[in-house]
Amino acid sequence: MEVTNKYIAIRSHIDGAPRESDFELKTEALSVSNEPGCNDVVVKTIYVSIDPYQINRMKKFSSSQKTSTFAVAITPGQAIDAFGVGRVVASGHPGFEKDDLVAGLISWGEYSIVRGGNMLNKLDSMGFPLSYHVGILGFSGLTAYGGFFHICNPKKGEKVFVSAASGSVGNLVGQYAKLFGCYVVGCAGSQKKVELLKEKLGFDDAFNYKEETDLKSTLKRYFPEGIDIYFDNVGAEMLEAAVANMNIYGRVAVCGVISEYTDTKKRAAPDMVDVVYKRIKIHGFLAGDLMNLYADFFSTTTDYLRTGKIQVIEDISHGLENVPSAFIGLFCGDNVGKKIVKVTDDYN
Amino acid sequence: MEVTNKYIAIRSHIDGAPRESDFELKTEALSVSNEPGCNDVVVKTIYVSIDPYQINRMKKFSSSQKTSTFAVAITPGQAIDAFGVGRVVASGHPGFEKDDLVAGLISWGEYSIVRGGNMLNKLDSMGFPLSYHVGILGFSGLTAYGGFFHICNPKKGEKVFVSAASGSVGNLVGQYAKLFGCYVVGCAGSQKKVELLKEKLGFDDAFNYKEETDLKSTLKRYFPEGIDIYFDNVGAEMLEAAVANMNIYGRVAVCGVISEYTDTKKRAAPDMVDVVYKRIKIHGFLAGDLMNLYADFFSTTTDYLRTGKIQVIEDISHGLENVPSAFIGLFCGDNVGKKIVKVTDDYN
């Protein structure tokens, strides 16, 4: 069997903010074997996840590339693996059959050959839209859930600050924290996003960081009693300001530092005197390390979804050709909620 | 009863590196009641501890002053409380009698009135020199022990880096880590200190940071397989270099950042991309929070002392008038091991 595959590749390594010209849409003939024993699974992409961390894989060098199996370097011209949902079109693997719905590591392409079915799972949609399995029920959800409950170790009533709070992970951290009984303030980059946080997602308060000139004072205003937990998605000045406003025994969970990804000069220099005397913990983490929480995360979150306690904020573009702009938009704050591209219109 | 007391005070708040002219030796008449019920304990100082953190209390403002009961601001002209060992000369407190040996919060002075016997304990020397109870068996020891075992959570064979490794805490961290079965490299500020670490304290290796121009490369040379644990006493560039050389799941325990205390512009800006992808934990702590480990710390350390497994490195000056120079010396790297001042010659 042979299919014509289209996929997105980078033309060369990207150091700095990504631009349209950094990407190309390529076409290849995929020769597909579905003979038993070949163990390959051919997946037709339905939805793919668009995540900021991919930029670290596109650089010529990033320390992330050496330290995580999720962040190995991407080769120019080659397909870019990414989390997504699709349908099996051919399989030589005993665990998968044609037409199975699957979720896992596929690619920014119409088709993916998943060797040995590696990092691929059969998917029971459980009645939820398939896109949910890319975002809220996928790694974004696990990052938010595990990061908040396991890394931050919250207590009811604690004061929680979330940056990039309308993003894929931040919006869920805020919602989990509210449902748990914390006081939650988020920041985002537009008035529209701020309204979403306060009016739809139930944040106690929110602000537009672009309208603030002194983030330390801003946080002091929003947290007169100090911050107990800071869920950091951005790094740099925001992390410094949060540490300056933390209470003793404060915890900082860092799952990404988007503001530092495209600007190597941008760094967080939190006051270590604060870190010592306030006994602050700053803890970097990746969702891949929290798989032991997956069952708990999944059952809690599907319950919240069924009872309408949690809102799903998705930002879906259509068509493979829009993957680059969707990705570029992440670094300009274009997305509201989980950024996903729907690659085929064959499925709803 | 009235005694003439001499004590060290600051003339005014100190912002920057301390100098002799910042201090004065004052004399006061102490009126001492030892009537039962007054609850005061008058202690004649034998040894006092000289610790870098005091500089944060001497500043006009330091965030430390608000966040720790150990770091409240010092008032110019007033006595400066400090950990030490002494002997009771008068007591109205039922828990203390004249001539009791005590350890606890006394002052940089010949005599201290300890109201209500607060933060004072009767001391059984257990046959050890009294100075040991100021350093290795006091807060320096507990900081090293609790910081290493509790905050760093070490595994045998892990690679440990200690900065200010010939200092009061660092030298003990290195020795505990070696006794536990780790590979330990320390850094210090002179060749003499480096030799001490390697030849007397059993460090696997050590280097003089003042002879290095690129700390990242230096640490790569000493840790070709990466650092698992960094016990940070200095902050700034050393913390950045350590984070750059850490392995995944690395831990940084920060009990002080002496290089940042006297220079507000000096900051550590560790690469947060490393912190995230290597899932690094940076954890500030104070020994005061580790009192639950005290019994364990004390029995382990006294065993090590009795069996000669641990070396005691003390740097003792004599005479109250030498407290300022002893303190100033901490910030120039003058001390080797625990800095203590012996205030009276009445006791051995």
XYZ file of C-alpha atoms in Angstrom:
696
model
C 0.000 0.000 0.000
C 1.270 3.435 -0.818
C -0.105 6.751 0.337
C 0.870 10.294 -0.497
C 1.715 12.016 2.726
C 1.977 15.695 3.420
C 3.847 16.901 6.471
C 5.342 19.990 8.030
C 9.101 20.260 8.432
C 11.564 22.948 9.423
C 13.845 24.200 6.648
C 16.752 24.654 9.015
C 17.305 25.042 12.742
C 15.495 27.942 14.355
C 17.204 30.159 16.887
C 14.870 32.872 18.019
C 11.170 33.378 17.413
C 9.779 31.082 14.689
C 8.549 32.581 11.399
C 6.466 31.194 8.528
C 9.554 31.009 6.321
C 11.172 28.586 8.778
C 8.679 25.895 7.779
C 7.735 24.024 4.669
C 4.932 21.695 3.661
C 6.469 18.597 2.167
C 5.022 15.731 0.199
C 6.304 12.190 0.218
C 5.176 8.801 -0.972
C 4.774 6.578 2.067
C 5.214 2.927 1.379
C 3.144 1.152 3.937
C 3.382 -2.453 4.986
C 0.641 -3.983 7.014
C 2.057 -7.461 7.004
C 1.790 -9.184 10.369
C 5.121 -9.060 12.147
C 6.278 -5.759 10.665
C 4.840 -4.185 13.804
C 4.305 -0.811 12.146
C 1.104 1.114 12.600
C 0.022 3.659 10.011
C -2.096 6.407 11.504
C -4.133 9.034 9.707
C -3.995 12.201 11.787
C -7.207 13.743 13.050
C -5.938 16.248 15.634
C -2.376 17.259 16.520
C -1.196 19.160 19.531
C 0.698 22.430 19.075
C 3.039 22.963 22.011
C 5.660 25.606 22.839
C 8.295 23.052 23.894
C 8.732 22.020 20.250
C 10.757 25.206 19.716
C 13.496 23.771 21.929
C 13.717 20.790 19.605
C 14.028 23.053 16.569
C 17.105 24.865 17.846
C 20.566 23.923 16.728
C 21.339 23.359 20.349
C 19.217 23.400 23.455
C 20.128 21.796 26.735
C 16.629 20.318 26.690
C 17.586 18.105 23.758
C 20.031 16.112 25.814
C 17.957 15.707 28.890
C 14.546 14.538 27.902
C 13.254 11.893 25.558
C 10.449 14.345 24.754
C 12.820 16.969 23.501
C 15.274 15.320 21.131
C 16.455 17.521 18.289
C 14.317 17.794 15.158
C 16.101 17.291 11.847
C 15.355 19.843 9.112
C 13.316 18.278 6.326
C 12.106 15.411 8.507
C 8.642 14.866 9.971
C 8.106 16.378 13.440
C 6.629 14.039 15.980
C 3.889 15.432 18.159
C 1.101 14.241 20.374
C -2.186 13.699 18.603
C -5.220 11.595 17.890
C -5.814 9.625 14.725
C -7.223 6.521 13.147
C -5.311 3.445 12.116
C -5.303 2.937 8.356
C -2.998 -0.067 8.301
C -1.328 -2.168 10.939
C 1.135 -5.021 11.096
C 1.065 -4.760 14.886
C -1.089 -7.293 16.758
C -2.251 -4.596 19.198
C -3.827 -2.354 16.568
C -6.358 -2.884 13.804
C -7.526 -0.816 10.876
C -9.982 1.879 11.980
C -8.862 1.825 15.625
C -8.878 5.250 17.180
C -5.476 5.947 18.723
C -3.754 8.652 20.758
C -0.034 9.132 21.122
C 3.078 10.285 19.392
C 2.214 10.797 15.726
C 3.397 13.802 13.690
C 2.601 17.181 12.176
C 1.536 15.352 9.028
C -1.439 13.692 7.415
C -0.058 10.236 8.060
C 2.454 8.783 10.462
C 4.134 5.428 10.508
C 4.477 4.530 14.152
C 7.221 1.929 14.365
C 6.295 -0.883 16.682
C 3.245 1.074 17.818
C 5.640 2.855 20.130
C 4.049 5.490 22.392
C 0.663 4.849 20.827
C -2.468 3.747 22.647
C -5.894 2.655 21.523
C -8.338 5.373 22.402
C -11.792 5.052 23.864
C -13.286 8.491 23.379
C -15.726 7.772 26.232
C -18.185 10.056 24.555
C -15.954 13.109 24.689
C -14.916 15.063 21.611
C -11.672 13.638 20.245
C -9.941 16.991 20.675
C -10.341 16.633 24.449
C -7.971 13.687 24.280
C -5.307 15.959 22.803
C -5.687 18.667 25.438
C -7.569 18.440 28.682
C -7.420 14.629 28.800
C -3.920 14.506 27.306
C -0.572 15.845 28.419
C -1.813 19.397 28.970
C -4.311 18.109 31.491
C -1.828 15.784 33.162
C 0.743 18.576 33.379
C -1.765 20.848 35.079
C -3.156 18.178 37.389
C 0.104 16.496 38.359
C 1.979 19.786 38.511
C -0.554 21.341 40.805
C -1.402 18.447 43.090
C 1.876 16.560 43.146
C 4.559 19.231 42.661
C 2.815 22.110 44.445
C 1.303 20.035 47.230
C -1.505 22.554 47.866
C -3.573 23.124 50.978
C -7.096 24.437 50.866
C -7.226 28.201 51.164
C -3.724 28.755 49.860
C -3.068 31.623 47.467
C -2.157 30.477 43.977
C -0.715 32.519 41.130
C -0.767 31.162 37.568
C 1.054 32.793 34.659
C 0.006 32.256 31.036
C -3.268 31.484 32.732
C -5.349 31.284 29.586
C -2.898 28.850 27.999
C -3.345 25.128 27.608
C -1.934 24.233 31.015
C -2.503 27.454 32.952
C -6.257 27.562 32.475
C -6.554 24.053 33.883
C -4.225 24.716 36.819
C -6.449 27.629 37.785
C -9.599 25.577 37.490
C -8.195 22.627 39.460
C -6.961 25.034 42.126
C -10.368 26.700 42.420
C -12.166 23.358 42.598
C -9.725 22.312 45.307
C -10.467 25.408 47.377
C -7.582 27.779 46.734
C -7.624 31.495 46.022
C -6.463 31.882 42.422
C -5.174 34.830 40.417
C -4.012 34.456 36.836
C -2.215 36.688 34.417
C -2.574 36.776 30.660
C -1.708 39.036 27.762
C -5.018 40.650 26.786
C -8.171 42.062 28.323
C -10.225 39.434 26.528
C -8.211 36.673 28.154
C -8.497 38.342 31.554
C -12.268 38.414 31.194
C -12.311 34.756 30.214
C -10.367 33.849 33.360
C -12.647 35.790 35.655
C -15.993 35.246 34.005
C -15.855 31.794 32.498
C -13.155 29.960 34.413
C -13.922 31.209 37.899
C -10.529 32.701 38.756
C -10.823 34.980 41.783
C -8.961 37.666 39.915
C -6.792 38.173 36.837
C -4.700 40.870 35.196
C -3.145 41.748 31.869
C 0.603 41.711 32.418
C 1.163 43.869 29.353
C -0.532 46.754 31.135
C 1.735 46.503 34.181
C 5.067 48.237 34.508
C 6.277 46.836 37.811
C 5.336 43.206 38.239
C 6.503 43.063 41.852
C 4.071 45.817 42.808
C 1.369 44.266 40.681
C 1.630 40.968 42.504
C 1.719 42.750 45.829
C -1.562 44.384 44.892
C -3.199 41.106 43.890
C -1.707 39.145 46.786
C -1.613 41.449 49.820
C -1.170 38.331 51.963
C 1.484 36.824 49.702
C 1.632 33.914 47.264
C 1.838 30.334 48.507
C 2.055 28.616 45.129
C 3.262 29.933 41.806
C 2.619 27.807 38.760
C 5.137 29.149 36.288
C 4.696 28.852 32.568
C 6.771 31.830 31.528
C 9.936 32.364 33.611
C 11.975 35.596 33.503
C 10.671 38.723 35.306
C 7.420 37.036 36.290
C 9.275 34.360 38.234
C 11.374 37.019 39.959
C 8.290 39.009 40.909
C 6.513 35.907 42.195
C 9.470 34.869 44.372
C 9.622 38.410 45.782
C 5.958 38.097 46.781
C 6.012 34.567 48.109
C 5.157 33.498 51.607
C 7.387 31.261 53.640
C 7.346 27.644 52.481
C 6.220 28.850 49.049
C 6.391 26.471 46.108
C 7.105 27.227 42.475
C 6.271 24.591 39.884
C 7.899 25.279 36.535
C 6.634 23.298 33.573
C 7.865 25.678 30.918
C 9.385 29.115 30.479
C 7.944 30.263 27.185
C 9.330 33.793 27.477
C 12.858 32.382 27.631
C 12.537 29.896 24.761
C 12.941 32.384 21.949
C 15.275 34.813 23.694
C 18.411 33.303 25.151
C 19.210 36.565 26.929
C 16.013 36.432 28.920
C 16.645 34.862 32.270
C 15.014 34.710 35.661
C 17.263 35.893 38.461
C 15.096 35.356 41.541
C 16.465 36.794 44.766
C 18.129 33.794 46.400
C 18.020 35.543 49.773
C 14.253 35.205 49.462
C 14.583 31.602 48.371
C 16.638 30.782 51.467
C 14.788 32.732 54.127
C 11.348 31.919 52.810
C 12.424 28.287 52.307
C 11.079 28.382 48.773
C 11.114 25.313 46.558
C 11.524 25.859 42.809
C 10.788 22.649 41.007
C 11.043 21.951 37.305
C 8.981 19.042 36.036
C 7.633 17.302 32.961
C 4.333 15.508 32.698
C 6.116 12.386 31.484
C 7.338 11.858 35.042
C 3.821 11.949 36.431
C 2.356 8.982 34.562
C 1.713 7.272 37.902
C -0.956 9.927 38.493
C -2.625 9.306 35.149
C -5.499 7.100 36.356
C -6.333 9.490 39.161
C -6.061 12.491 36.833
C -8.231 10.863 34.199
C -11.054 9.799 36.484
C -11.137 13.118 38.341
C -11.091 15.140 35.151
C -13.700 13.099 33.299
C -15.940 13.430 36.374
C -15.473 17.204 36.330
C -16.261 17.252 32.627
C -19.421 15.192 33.024
C -20.682 17.332 35.871
C -19.773 20.562 34.083
C -17.400 21.684 36.801
C -14.482 22.257 34.468
C -14.507 24.304 31.267
C -12.690 23.215 28.146
C -10.891 26.034 26.394
C -9.692 24.961 22.983
C -8.286 26.949 20.099
C -8.572 24.794 16.980
C -7.173 25.663 13.559
C -8.075 23.638 10.497
C -5.761 22.157 7.933
C -2.211 20.877 8.093
C -0.960 23.939 6.238
C -1.939 26.030 9.262
C 0.316 24.177 11.692
C 3.174 26.710 11.305
C 0.973 29.743 11.954
C -0.672 27.972 14.885
C 2.758 27.211 16.319
C 4.137 30.700 15.683
C 1.053 32.155 17.328
C 1.912 30.439 20.628
C 4.870 32.775 21.035
C 2.773 35.859 20.281
C 0.001 34.919 22.693
C -2.466 34.333 19.859
C -3.980 31.187 21.305
C -6.673 31.070 23.926
C -6.588 27.712 25.651
C -5.242 24.544 24.143
C -3.904 25.019 20.625
C -4.804 22.148 18.327
C -4.853 21.686 14.567
C -7.500 19.524 12.981
C -5.711 17.932 10.080
C -8.550 16.041 8.389
C -12.229 16.748 8.034
C -13.060 13.069 7.735
C -13.989 12.832 11.407
C -15.901 15.045 13.772
C 23.514 42.400 91.398
C 25.112 44.644 88.834
C 27.741 43.737 86.245
C 29.620 45.824 83.735
C 28.938 44.393 80.341
C 30.825 44.928 77.147
C 29.176 44.134 73.831
C 29.542 44.673 70.111
C 26.994 46.790 68.256
C 26.661 48.262 64.800
C 26.928 52.057 64.561
C 24.345 52.231 61.795
C 22.829 49.914 59.233
C 25.294 48.287 56.867
C 24.590 48.016 53.163
C 27.472 46.371 51.416
C 30.526 44.608 52.785
C 31.052 45.212 56.509
C 34.078 47.249 57.721
C 35.674 47.718 61.133
C 34.281 51.256 61.347
C 30.732 49.871 61.147
C 31.102 48.380 64.630
C 31.705 49.643 68.121
C 32.513 48.060 71.454
C 30.059 49.382 74.006
C 29.961 49.230 77.773
C 26.834 49.151 79.876
C 25.917 48.516 83.475
C 23.662 45.472 83.550
C 21.319 45.351 86.469
C 20.661 41.727 87.142
C 17.842 40.225 89.135
C 18.006 36.624 90.165
C 14.848 36.685 92.216
C 12.700 33.614 91.684
C 9.841 34.421 89.352
C 11.688 37.053 87.315
C 12.498 34.212 84.908
C 15.584 35.924 83.537
C 18.825 34.049 83.072
C 22.124 35.909 83.055
C 24.738 34.139 80.982
C 28.436 34.822 80.830
C 29.586 34.145 77.285
C 32.281 31.571 76.659
C 32.042 31.058 72.877
C 29.929 32.879 70.290
C 29.210 31.859 66.746
C 30.147 34.177 63.882
C 27.803 33.607 60.955
C 27.378 35.268 57.557
C 23.587 35.523 57.849
C 23.982 38.257 60.485
C 24.826 40.691 57.680
C 21.224 40.436 56.453
C 20.053 41.559 59.873
C 22.397 44.542 59.783
C 20.975 45.973 56.572
C 18.435 48.760 56.580
C 16.203 46.407 54.680
C 16.524 42.795 53.730
C 13.657 40.547 52.723
C 15.130 38.048 55.168
C 14.171 40.265 58.079
C 10.484 39.816 57.467
C 10.492 36.136 56.831
C 12.449 34.429 59.527
C 12.538 34.716 63.277
C 16.294 34.150 62.960
C 16.794 37.200 60.831
C 14.954 40.091 62.463
C 16.611 43.462 61.982
C 19.408 44.503 64.337
C 19.092 47.954 65.884
C 22.228 50.116 65.822
C 23.664 50.502 69.291
C 21.869 47.447 70.660
C 23.329 44.062 71.557
C 23.366 41.529 68.701
C 21.953 38.157 69.563
C 23.905 35.162 68.337
C 24.223 31.473 69.045
C 26.794 30.597 71.667
C 27.791 28.715 74.765
C 28.123 30.207 78.229
C 27.702 29.745 81.915
C 24.839 30.957 84.067
C 25.921 33.617 86.558
C 22.460 34.374 87.921
C 19.019 32.957 87.340
C 15.497 33.687 88.433
C 14.290 30.920 86.150
C 13.485 27.559 87.766
C 15.062 25.679 84.857
C 18.529 27.173 85.266
C 20.935 27.498 88.176
C 24.112 29.443 88.735
C 27.072 27.734 87.047
C 24.947 25.731 84.621
C 26.534 25.402 81.213
C 24.089 26.573 78.565
C 23.872 26.802 74.782
C 21.511 28.970 72.811
C 20.751 32.497 71.758
C 23.021 34.782 73.760
C 24.851 37.767 72.239
C 28.090 39.215 70.912
C 28.831 40.411 74.412
C 30.410 39.358 77.675
C 27.043 38.904 79.340
C 23.528 38.343 78.109
C 20.254 38.553 79.921
C 18.094 35.838 78.427
C 14.495 36.772 79.171
C 12.486 33.793 80.302
C 15.387 31.518 79.361
C 14.022 31.735 75.833
C 15.956 29.704 73.245
C 18.432 28.594 75.873
C 19.191 25.016 76.855
C 21.252 23.425 79.562
C 24.310 21.914 78.006
C 25.910 18.588 78.725
C 29.284 18.848 77.016
C 29.432 15.015 76.861
C 33.174 15.252 77.068
C 33.537 17.305 73.888
C 35.196 20.716 73.788
C 32.595 23.428 74.385
C 33.361 24.996 71.013
C 32.016 21.865 69.320
C 28.605 22.766 70.691
C 28.770 26.087 68.836
C 29.760 24.542 65.514
C 29.688 20.905 64.581
C 27.150 19.991 67.274
C 25.238 23.265 66.883
C 23.390 24.880 64.000
C 26.272 24.539 61.537
C 26.209 20.801 62.023
C 22.440 20.563 61.869
C 22.365 22.701 58.719
C 24.878 20.415 57.031
C 23.277 17.187 58.229
C 19.637 18.119 57.702
C 20.364 19.955 54.490
C 22.223 17.056 53.010
C 20.132 14.131 54.188
C 16.689 15.697 54.309
C 16.720 18.393 51.615
C 19.049 16.679 49.129
C 17.736 13.164 49.676
C 20.996 11.538 48.511
C 21.597 8.071 47.132
C 24.878 6.252 47.551
C 27.219 6.866 44.656
C 25.675 10.166 43.653
C 27.922 13.043 42.632
C 27.882 15.916 45.096
C 29.255 19.410 44.641
C 29.757 21.691 47.654
C 30.649 25.368 47.394
C 32.366 27.274 50.211
C 33.475 23.774 51.071
C 35.942 24.747 53.752
C 33.338 26.866 55.507
C 31.443 25.976 58.652
C 28.640 24.136 56.868
C 30.329 23.113 53.620
C 33.134 21.128 55.230
C 30.596 19.060 57.140
C 28.333 18.510 54.128
C 31.322 17.109 52.262
C 32.288 14.849 55.132
C 28.738 13.557 55.675
C 28.419 12.941 51.943
C 31.684 11.000 51.828
C 30.733 8.920 54.882
C 27.400 8.192 53.210
C 29.080 6.943 50.044
C 28.855 9.811 47.576
C 31.489 11.220 45.250
C 32.277 14.702 46.547
C 34.012 17.686 45.013
C 34.315 20.987 46.843
C 35.414 24.439 45.880
C 37.098 27.017 48.050
C 39.022 30.254 47.671
C 42.666 29.287 48.277
C 45.124 26.518 47.556
C 45.540 25.917 51.276
C 41.819 25.303 51.658
C 41.790 23.016 48.622
C 44.543 20.931 50.196
C 42.632 20.749 53.456
C 39.575 19.420 51.642
C 41.486 16.770 49.772
C 44.051 15.757 52.353
C 42.341 16.112 55.691
C 38.614 15.952 54.962
C 38.629 13.183 52.366
C 36.948 15.057 49.525
C 37.438 13.175 46.263
C 38.552 16.380 44.621
C 38.545 20.124 45.149
C 39.440 23.312 43.290
C 40.181 26.963 43.920
C 37.384 28.891 42.223
C 39.520 32.040 42.136
C 41.833 30.349 39.643
C 38.998 29.462 37.281
C 37.693 31.719 34.557
C 34.746 29.708 33.283
C 32.944 27.930 36.091
C 30.714 25.953 33.724
C 33.738 24.377 32.073
C 35.399 23.875 35.428
C 32.456 21.904 36.761
C 32.269 19.917 33.532
C 35.893 18.945 34.093
C 35.319 17.876 37.684
C 31.987 16.211 36.952
C 32.227 14.591 33.518
C 29.160 12.527 34.439
C 27.252 15.508 35.834
C 26.234 16.696 39.288
C 23.378 15.047 41.161
C 23.410 17.251 44.242
C 24.662 20.797 44.668
C 24.897 22.127 48.193
C 24.960 25.856 47.635
C 26.461 28.269 50.099
C 27.312 31.054 47.697
C 24.709 31.622 44.948
C 25.398 33.785 41.852
C 27.582 32.368 39.033
C 28.367 29.193 40.948
C 24.689 28.283 41.147
C 24.290 28.966 37.433
C 27.285 26.795 36.591
C 26.060 23.987 38.822
C 22.578 23.992 37.260
C 24.175 23.891 33.794
C 26.104 20.777 34.848
C 23.351 18.976 36.686
C 21.952 15.607 35.835
C 18.260 14.975 35.509
C 16.437 14.930 38.840
C 19.248 17.037 40.303
C 18.743 18.749 43.643
C 20.093 22.060 44.845
C 19.969 22.814 48.556
C 20.545 26.476 49.317
C 21.272 27.396 52.910
C 22.915 30.696 52.159
C 24.214 32.802 49.302
C 27.145 34.619 50.833
C 28.325 36.117 47.542
C 24.960 37.868 47.161
C 24.687 39.202 50.722
C 27.036 42.134 50.299
C 26.323 42.913 46.659
C 22.681 43.422 45.776
C 23.535 43.396 42.077
C 24.889 39.881 42.274
C 22.201 37.438 41.331
C 21.949 33.863 40.160
C 20.112 33.487 36.876
C 20.113 29.735 36.354
C 18.878 28.556 32.978
C 15.246 27.670 33.660
C 15.148 25.526 30.517
C 17.631 23.312 32.348
C 15.535 23.459 35.505
C 12.467 22.267 33.610
C 13.957 19.616 31.369
C 16.284 18.225 33.996
C 13.462 18.403 36.558
C 15.746 20.191 38.972
C 14.625 21.106 42.468
C 16.102 24.260 44.008
C 15.255 24.350 47.667
C 16.014 27.077 50.174
C 16.057 26.026 53.794
C 17.037 27.020 57.311
C 18.249 24.700 60.023
C 15.525 25.963 62.325
C 13.026 23.973 60.269
C 14.965 20.759 60.738
C 14.792 20.493 64.527
C 12.898 17.214 64.160
C 16.169 15.742 62.882
C 18.153 17.005 65.843
C 18.260 13.777 67.862
C 19.298 11.769 64.830
C 21.872 14.390 63.827
C 23.311 14.569 67.316
C 23.696 10.851 67.886
C 25.162 10.242 64.429
C 27.596 13.116 64.701
C 28.773 12.343 68.232
C 29.358 8.746 67.092
C 31.427 9.989 64.165
C 33.376 12.251 66.511
C 34.090 9.458 68.991
C 35.233 7.093 66.282
C 37.321 9.773 64.569
C 35.394 9.527 61.324
C 34.663 13.210 61.116
C 37.151 16.056 61.411
C 36.401 19.233 63.283
C 37.601 22.356 61.507
C 37.368 25.379 63.757
C 38.743 28.869 63.382
C 38.724 30.482 66.814
C 39.593 34.098 67.568
C 40.060 35.314 71.120
C 38.492 38.307 72.766
C 35.219 40.100 72.294
C 36.990 43.008 70.591
C 37.851 40.653 67.738
C 34.253 39.831 66.876
C 34.043 42.519 64.144
C 37.219 41.386 62.377
C 36.122 37.759 62.654
C 32.781 38.658 61.121
C 34.278 40.839 58.379
C 36.677 38.030 57.550
C 33.793 35.715 56.634
C 33.105 37.838 53.573
C 36.746 37.821 52.498
C 37.132 34.081 52.921
C 39.511 34.493 55.855
C 38.028 31.705 57.941
C 38.817 28.050 57.582
C 35.994 26.022 59.059
C 33.641 27.212 61.734
C 34.342 30.767 62.851
C 33.998 31.206 66.595
C 35.120 33.846 69.041
C 36.161 32.835 72.545
C 35.017 35.728 74.680
C 36.380 34.740 78.070
C 39.440 32.855 79.140
C 37.804 31.660 82.339
C 36.933 28.282 80.821
C 38.729 25.852 78.593
